[in-house]
Structures are given as C-alpha cells and as structure tokens.
XYZ file of C-alpha atoms in Angstrom:
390
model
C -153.500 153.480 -55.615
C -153.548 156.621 -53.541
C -150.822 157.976 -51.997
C -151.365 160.108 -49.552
C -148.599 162.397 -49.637
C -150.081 164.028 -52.414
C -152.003 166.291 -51.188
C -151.726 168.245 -48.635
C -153.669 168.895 -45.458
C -154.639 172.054 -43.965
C -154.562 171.328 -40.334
C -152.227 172.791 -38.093
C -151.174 172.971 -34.294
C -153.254 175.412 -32.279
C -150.945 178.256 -32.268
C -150.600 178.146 -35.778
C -152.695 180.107 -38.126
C -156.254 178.049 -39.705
C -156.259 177.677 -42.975
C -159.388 177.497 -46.290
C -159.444 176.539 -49.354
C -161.158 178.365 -52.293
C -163.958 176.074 -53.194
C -166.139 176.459 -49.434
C -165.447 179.650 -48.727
C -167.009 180.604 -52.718
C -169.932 178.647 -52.326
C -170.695 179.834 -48.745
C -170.057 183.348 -49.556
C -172.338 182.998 -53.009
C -175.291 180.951 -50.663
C -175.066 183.845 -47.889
C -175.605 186.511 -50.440
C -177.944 184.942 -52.170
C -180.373 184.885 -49.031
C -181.206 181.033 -49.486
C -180.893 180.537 -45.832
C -183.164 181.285 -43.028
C -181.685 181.333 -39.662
C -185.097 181.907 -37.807
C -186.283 178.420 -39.154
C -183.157 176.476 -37.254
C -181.909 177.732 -33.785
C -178.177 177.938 -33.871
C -176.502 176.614 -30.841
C -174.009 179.842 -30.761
C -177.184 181.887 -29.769
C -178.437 180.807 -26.125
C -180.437 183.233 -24.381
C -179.617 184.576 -21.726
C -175.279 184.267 -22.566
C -175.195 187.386 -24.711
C -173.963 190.755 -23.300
C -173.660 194.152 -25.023
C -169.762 193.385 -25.128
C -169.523 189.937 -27.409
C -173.626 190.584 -29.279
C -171.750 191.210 -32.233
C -169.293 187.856 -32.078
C -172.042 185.745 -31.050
C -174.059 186.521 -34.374
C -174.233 183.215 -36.425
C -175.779 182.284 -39.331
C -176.820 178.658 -40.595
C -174.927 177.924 -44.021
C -176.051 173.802 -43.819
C -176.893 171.071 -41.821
C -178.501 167.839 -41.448
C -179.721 165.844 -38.270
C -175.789 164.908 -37.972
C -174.463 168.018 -38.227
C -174.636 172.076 -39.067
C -172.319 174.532 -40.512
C -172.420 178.030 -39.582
C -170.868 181.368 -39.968
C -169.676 183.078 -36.941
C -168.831 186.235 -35.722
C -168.631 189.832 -37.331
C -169.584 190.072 -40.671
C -166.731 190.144 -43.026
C -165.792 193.317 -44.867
C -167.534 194.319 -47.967
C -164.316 193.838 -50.413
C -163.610 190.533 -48.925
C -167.325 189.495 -49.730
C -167.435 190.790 -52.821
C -163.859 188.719 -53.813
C -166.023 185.379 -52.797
C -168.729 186.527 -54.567
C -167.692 187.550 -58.038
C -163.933 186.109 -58.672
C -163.659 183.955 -61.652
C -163.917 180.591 -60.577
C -160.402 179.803 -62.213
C -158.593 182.036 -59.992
C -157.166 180.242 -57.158
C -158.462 181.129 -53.176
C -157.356 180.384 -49.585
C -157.341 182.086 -46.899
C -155.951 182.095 -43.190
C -157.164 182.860 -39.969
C -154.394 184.084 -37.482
C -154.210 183.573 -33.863
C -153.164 187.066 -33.545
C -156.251 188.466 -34.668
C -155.767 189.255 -38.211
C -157.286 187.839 -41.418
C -155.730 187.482 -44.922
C -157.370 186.213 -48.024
C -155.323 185.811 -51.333
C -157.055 186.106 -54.321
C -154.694 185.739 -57.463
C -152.331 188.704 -56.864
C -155.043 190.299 -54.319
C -154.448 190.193 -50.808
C -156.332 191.078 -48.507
C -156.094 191.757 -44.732
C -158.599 192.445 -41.736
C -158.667 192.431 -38.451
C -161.560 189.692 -37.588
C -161.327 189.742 -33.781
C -159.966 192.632 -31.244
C -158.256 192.285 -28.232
C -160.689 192.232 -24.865
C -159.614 195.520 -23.789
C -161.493 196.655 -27.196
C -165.551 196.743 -27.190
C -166.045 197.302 -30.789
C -164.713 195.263 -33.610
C -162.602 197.235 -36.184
C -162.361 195.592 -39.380
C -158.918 197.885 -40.357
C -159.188 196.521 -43.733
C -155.808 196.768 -46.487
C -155.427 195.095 -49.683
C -151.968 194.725 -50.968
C -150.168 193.488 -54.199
C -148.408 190.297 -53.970
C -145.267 189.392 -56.329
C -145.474 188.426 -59.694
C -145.886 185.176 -60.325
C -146.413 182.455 -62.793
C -148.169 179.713 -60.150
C -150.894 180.299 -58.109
C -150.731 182.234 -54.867
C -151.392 180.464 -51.792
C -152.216 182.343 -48.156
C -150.124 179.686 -46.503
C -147.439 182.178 -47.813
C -148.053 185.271 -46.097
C -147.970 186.281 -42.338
C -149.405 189.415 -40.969
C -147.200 189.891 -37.713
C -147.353 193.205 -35.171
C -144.261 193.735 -32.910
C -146.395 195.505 -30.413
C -149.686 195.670 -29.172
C -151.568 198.088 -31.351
C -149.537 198.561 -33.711
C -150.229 198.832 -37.311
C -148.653 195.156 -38.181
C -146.307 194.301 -40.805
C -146.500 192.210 -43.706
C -143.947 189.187 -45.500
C -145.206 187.319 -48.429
C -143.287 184.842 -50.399
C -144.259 183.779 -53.997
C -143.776 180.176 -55.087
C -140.904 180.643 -57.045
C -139.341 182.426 -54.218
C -139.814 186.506 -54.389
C -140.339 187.971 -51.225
C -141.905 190.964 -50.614
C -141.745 192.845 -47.139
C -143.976 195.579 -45.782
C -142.651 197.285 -42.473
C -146.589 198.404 -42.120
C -149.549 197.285 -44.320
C -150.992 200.878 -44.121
C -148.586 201.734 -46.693
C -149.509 199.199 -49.413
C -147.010 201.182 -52.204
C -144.130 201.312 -49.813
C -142.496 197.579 -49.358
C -139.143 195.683 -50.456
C -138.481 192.771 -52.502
C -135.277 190.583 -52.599
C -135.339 187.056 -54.730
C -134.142 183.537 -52.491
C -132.736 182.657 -54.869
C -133.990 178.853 -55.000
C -132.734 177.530 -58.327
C -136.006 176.061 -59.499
C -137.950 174.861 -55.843
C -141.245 175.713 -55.120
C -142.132 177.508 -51.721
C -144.466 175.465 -49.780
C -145.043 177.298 -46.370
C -144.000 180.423 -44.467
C -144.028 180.259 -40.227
C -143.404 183.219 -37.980
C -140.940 182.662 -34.988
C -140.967 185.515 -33.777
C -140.183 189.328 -33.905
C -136.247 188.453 -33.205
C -135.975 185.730 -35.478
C -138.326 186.739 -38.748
C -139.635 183.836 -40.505
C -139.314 180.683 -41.119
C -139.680 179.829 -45.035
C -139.715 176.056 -46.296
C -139.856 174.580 -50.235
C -141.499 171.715 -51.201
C -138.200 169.684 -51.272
C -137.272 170.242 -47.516
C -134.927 173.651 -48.423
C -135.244 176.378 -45.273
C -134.284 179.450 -45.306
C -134.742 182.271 -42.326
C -136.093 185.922 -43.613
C -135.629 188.284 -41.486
C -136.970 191.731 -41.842
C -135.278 195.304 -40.644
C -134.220 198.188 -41.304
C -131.458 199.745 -43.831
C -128.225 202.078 -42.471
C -128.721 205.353 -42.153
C -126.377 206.305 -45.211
C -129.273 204.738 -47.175
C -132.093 206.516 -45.921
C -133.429 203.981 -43.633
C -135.237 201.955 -46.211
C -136.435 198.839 -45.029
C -135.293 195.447 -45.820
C -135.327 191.500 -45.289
C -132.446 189.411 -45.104
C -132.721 185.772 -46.696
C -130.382 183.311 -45.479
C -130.799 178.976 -45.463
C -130.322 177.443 -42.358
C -127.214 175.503 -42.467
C -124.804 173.528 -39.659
C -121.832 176.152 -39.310
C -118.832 174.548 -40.928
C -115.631 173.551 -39.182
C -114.955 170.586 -36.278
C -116.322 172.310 -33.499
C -120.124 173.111 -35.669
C -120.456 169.157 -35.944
C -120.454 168.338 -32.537
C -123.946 168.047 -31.786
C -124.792 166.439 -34.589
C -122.259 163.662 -33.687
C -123.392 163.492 -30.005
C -126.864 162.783 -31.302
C -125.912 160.004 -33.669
C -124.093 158.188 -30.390
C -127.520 158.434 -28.432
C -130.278 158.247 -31.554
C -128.175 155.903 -33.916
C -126.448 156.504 -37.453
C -128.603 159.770 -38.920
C -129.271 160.188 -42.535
C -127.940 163.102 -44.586
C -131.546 164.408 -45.652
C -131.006 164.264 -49.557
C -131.674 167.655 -51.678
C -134.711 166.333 -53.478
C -136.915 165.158 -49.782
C -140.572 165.675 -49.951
C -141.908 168.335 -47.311
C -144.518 166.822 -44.920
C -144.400 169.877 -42.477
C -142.300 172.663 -41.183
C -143.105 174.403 -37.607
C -141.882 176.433 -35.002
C -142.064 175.809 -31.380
C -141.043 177.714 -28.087
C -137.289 177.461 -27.210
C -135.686 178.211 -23.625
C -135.595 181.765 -24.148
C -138.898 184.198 -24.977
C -137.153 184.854 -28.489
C -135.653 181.696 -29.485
C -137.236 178.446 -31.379
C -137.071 174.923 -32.233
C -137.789 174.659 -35.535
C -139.084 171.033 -36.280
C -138.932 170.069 -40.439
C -140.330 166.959 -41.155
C -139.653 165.347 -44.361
C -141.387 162.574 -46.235
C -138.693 159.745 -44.142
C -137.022 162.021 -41.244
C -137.605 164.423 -38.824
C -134.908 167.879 -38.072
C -134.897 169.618 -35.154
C -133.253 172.892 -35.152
C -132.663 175.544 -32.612
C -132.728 178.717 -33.173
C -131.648 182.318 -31.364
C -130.722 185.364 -32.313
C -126.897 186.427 -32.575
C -126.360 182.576 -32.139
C -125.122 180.190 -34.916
C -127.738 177.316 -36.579
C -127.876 174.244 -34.383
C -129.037 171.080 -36.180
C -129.498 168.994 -32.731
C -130.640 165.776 -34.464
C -132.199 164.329 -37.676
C -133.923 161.311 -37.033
C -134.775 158.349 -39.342
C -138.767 158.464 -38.292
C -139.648 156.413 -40.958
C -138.085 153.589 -39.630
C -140.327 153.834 -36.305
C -143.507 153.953 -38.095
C -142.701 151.038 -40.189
C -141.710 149.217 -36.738
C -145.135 150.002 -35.355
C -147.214 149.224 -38.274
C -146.037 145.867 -38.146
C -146.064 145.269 -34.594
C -149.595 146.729 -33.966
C -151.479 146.053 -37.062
C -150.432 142.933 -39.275
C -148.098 141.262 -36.753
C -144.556 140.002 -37.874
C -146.169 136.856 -39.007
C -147.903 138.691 -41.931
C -145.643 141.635 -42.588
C -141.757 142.406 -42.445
C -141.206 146.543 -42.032
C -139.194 146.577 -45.511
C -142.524 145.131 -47.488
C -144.875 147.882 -46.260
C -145.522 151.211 -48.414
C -145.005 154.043 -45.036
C -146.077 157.698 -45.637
C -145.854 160.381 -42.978
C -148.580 163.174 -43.810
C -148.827 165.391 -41.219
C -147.153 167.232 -37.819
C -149.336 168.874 -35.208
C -146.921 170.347 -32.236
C -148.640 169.526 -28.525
C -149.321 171.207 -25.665
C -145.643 172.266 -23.982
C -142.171 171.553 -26.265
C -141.802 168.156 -25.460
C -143.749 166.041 -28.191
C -145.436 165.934 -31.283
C -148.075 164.006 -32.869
C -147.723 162.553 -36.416
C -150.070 161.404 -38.759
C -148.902 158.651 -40.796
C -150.782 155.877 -43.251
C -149.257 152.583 -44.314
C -150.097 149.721 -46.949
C -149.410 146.184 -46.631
C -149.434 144.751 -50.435
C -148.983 141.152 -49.557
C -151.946 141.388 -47.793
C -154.395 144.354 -49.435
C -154.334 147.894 -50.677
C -156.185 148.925 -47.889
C -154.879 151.992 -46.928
C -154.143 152.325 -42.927
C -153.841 155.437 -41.116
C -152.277 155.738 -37.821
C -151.729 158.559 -34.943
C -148.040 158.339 -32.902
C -146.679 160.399 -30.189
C -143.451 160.888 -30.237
C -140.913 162.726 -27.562
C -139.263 165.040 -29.799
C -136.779 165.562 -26.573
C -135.322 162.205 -26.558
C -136.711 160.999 -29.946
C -138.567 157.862 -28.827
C -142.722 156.458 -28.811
C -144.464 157.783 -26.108
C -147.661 155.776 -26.787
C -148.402 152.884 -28.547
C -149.904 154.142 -32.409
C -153.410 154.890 -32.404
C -154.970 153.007 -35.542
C -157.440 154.834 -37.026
C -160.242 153.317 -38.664
C-alpha cells in the first residue's frame, strides 16, 4: 500500500522559496533547445497586446513547452543564462537536479557538486535584468545534493548576497559573498549519522534554520571572526534546545495545563516540514517543526534563550476528524485508522497553518483519503471543519 510519507512534496508557503526537480526541468531545457516548439502556431496567454511596455517586454517573453485543450505549460520570463542551459542540456542523466526559485530574486540550481546562482528577476527600481551569474563548489559528499539545501540571502539591498549550503551528511559551507567562490568556511554539525533534509532562512539576525530527516534542528548562524584572527569569516552551529534548569521549563509546563499532557518528540521522528514564520519583533521567528505525529513551535530572537512554547500531539486531531467527517464512529474508531501528516503550508498573518494529511480506514478499504485542516497554531485548536479531498 502507499504511504504517503514517503516522498516528499515540493510545495511550500508563499514566502518560501519554489522548488524543481531534475527530470522537467531536463526535458524542457533539451525540447527548448532542440527548437521542436513553435510559439507563433499557439498564442500564449502571457502575451496580450496592448499590456507590454518597454519596462517588463523582456519578463513578458513566454514560450510554449506543452499543452493540450486542458491545459499549457510555458516558460516565462528572461532567458536563463547560458551555463545554466547548458547544465540542463548536457548533464548525465544520473546526476541528480533541483533547483529553487527565491522570493528574493535569486536563482540556484545544484547540479552534483555544481551550483549555480543567478539573479532571475530585479528589483522595480531596475529596468534591465542582470543575470549576475556565480557557480560555486558545494561540500563533498557521498549522497546526492539537493537545492532545498542552500539559501542565497543579501543583508542589504544591492548587495552582493551571501551564500550557506549544507550537505546531507551535515558539512556546511558559508560564503560571506558569492563573488568570491574560493573564499568560504566550512565547520561539520556534527549529526552522528542523520541526514539533512531542509535549510530555511529567518533572517539576517538569526542565520538559518537547518532540519534532518529525523526532526534534529540546529540554528547556523554566520559572522565574522575576532580581529586577532584576521577577520575570517565563520558560522556558528548550535541545536535548538529548552535551556536547562526549573525556571527554562516553565512554558513548556504552562502549555501542557492549557493543550493537555505533550509528548517528548522521540530522537528517531520522521520530518514532515520545518518553517519559519514572523515573530513580534522585525528580527525574531516562530519556528514551526512538524513531525510525522506532532507539531513544535519555537520562538526565536536574538541574544534571547530557545523557547519551546508547545509541542502538540496533532496526530491525535486528525485521527478525531477523519472519523467524525468521513467514516462516522459507527464504521471507524480513531485507533483503527492508518493517519499520515504530509505537508505544512504557513497562511497569510502568524496565526494558522494549513496541513495536509491522508488517512486509511482498513476495516473498510485501502482507499487512501486525503484531507486539508486549518489549524490555529496560537491556541492549537480546528479552525474549520477538514476539507476532504477527493
């Protein structure tokens, strides 16, 4: 039977960065170059006359990779930079690909040790499109590279941006400025056999945020070295951890009188999802890690001590709403049902999240149910009833 957490989706809220897998962006980069498609045949909806002006010509260029009466892929914008094209063109087609498509602007595609970064869209302020290309070496490694484990980040407008990329056993390597591909530092997290899984930005305070597949987080934090060592840059690697002593568990206490009796997440819990959302302050975050049975909510700012507000048995919800909304108590009991949560996705504002889960009832079928829940992340319960999907 399939079980869903195991594989992993590549959506992600809106503020995080978009992310492709190897296989579509090969074939539509070996179709494009191949000049199999005609554009003046099919009118793409992107071009309407009339809309363009000489500002946004160039981001308004499309061209038609496929379609059908039901639908139509197409390639957007500038055209991507000739090293990029020629990765998706001629890499062997064992070597794993993804790329990632920042909010900020920037581009990165990882292709085995290759990385490569552009800039695929300017700010408004700019009129022409400046590709500001760099490739960079990523750590050794014995598993495949993923993008998912690199963020391009700029402190300041218009400023050459900085690099972190994590491998997935753990080596991070930090670049203060990609124009400087030779000059970077690399420290080891020291994870004892995990695998990395994903790696968030919070922020130019904070660092990043980087998460294994079994539910281990750790905060890197790039800077700068004392003078007495010539200023060298560096990254400090530290897991985020509830401060010992009687006074550090008080919150988490507190929360177990208002949410119930919370389970110690266990060393070995599958990842589902790890993000970052905005705290009180401009640089502080909730960091929200959702596991494959409970959801942590963290808080986050700098010169501050870890807070662990809450981990909450979610897993227990879904299994409540499954049976109450789609086979009725009659027909089910919440112990009997296989649950899976398989995805996050942060909405609009700090107060809630939506969470994909699926479900099977074996007493019944192996049909595989997938459902859509809101839930209030501030005071941990259902805002809507779950949305079965069909």
């Amino acid at each position: 039977m399939y079980t869903p957490g195991g594989e992993r989706g590549v959506s992600g809220p809106a503020t995080t960065p978009a992310s492709y897998t190897s296989a579509s962006a090969r074939v539509a980069a070996r179709r494009r170059s191949a000049g199999i498609f005609n554009t003046s045949a099919r009118q793409s909806p992107f071009n309407t006359p009339g809309r363009s002006t000489p500002v946004n010509r160039s981001l308004q260029t499309s061209q038609l990779v496929e379609g059908s009466g039901q639908y139509g892929v197409e390639s957007y914008g500038v055209s991507l930079p000739a090293l990029v094209m020629e990765a998706l063109t001629f890499a062997d087609r064992n070597v794993e690909m993804s790329a990632v498509l920042s909010p900020s602007g920037w581009a990165w595609l990882v292709c085995g040790r290759r990385l490569l970064v552009w800039r695929y869209r300017q700010d408004d302020s700019r009129r022409v499109v400046n590709h500001q290309f760099r490739e960079l070496t990523l750590p050794p490694s014995d598993l495949a590279h993923r993008a998912q484990l690199v963020v391009v980040f700029s402190t300041n407008e218009g400023q050459v941006p900085s690099c972190v990329a994590a491998s997935p056993e753990g080596f991070v390597r930090y670049w203060a400025t990609i124009a400087h591909e030779g000059s970077y530092c690399e420290v080891s997290t020291e994870l004892q056999g995990q695998e990395c899984d994903s790696l968030v930005f919070l922020g130019a305070s904070l660092g990043c945020l980087l998460a294994t597949t079994t539910s281990t987080t750790l905060l890197l934090q790039p800077g700068s070295g004392s003078t007495a060592g010539g200023g060298a840059q560096t990254i400090n690697v530290r897991q985020l951890k509830v401060p010992a002593g009687l006074l550090g568990g008080i919150s988490r206490r507190v929360s177990s009188l208002v949410f119930g009796s919370l389970p110690t997440q266990v060393p070995e819990a599958r990842l589902v999802r790890a993000v970052g959302v905005p705290g009180d302050e401009p640089n502080e975050r909730a960091v929200l890690v959702l596991s494959a049975n409970s959801l942590q909510k963290w808080y986050l700012a700098p010169g501050h001590p870890d807070k662990l507000l809450y981990e909450c048995n979610v897993e227990k919800y879904i299994r409540e709403g499954f049976v109450d909304h789609v086979w009725g108590r009659e027909r089910a009991g919440a112990t009997q049902l296989r649950v899976w949560l398989v995805d996050l996705q942060p909405l609009a504002g700090v107060e809630s999240v939506m969470v994909l889960t699926a479900a099977v009832n074996p007493q019944v079928s192996q049909q595989l149910v997938y459902a859509l829940g809101e839930l209030c992340i501030l005071c941990m319960h259902w805002y809507r009833t779950p949305l079965i999907l069909p």
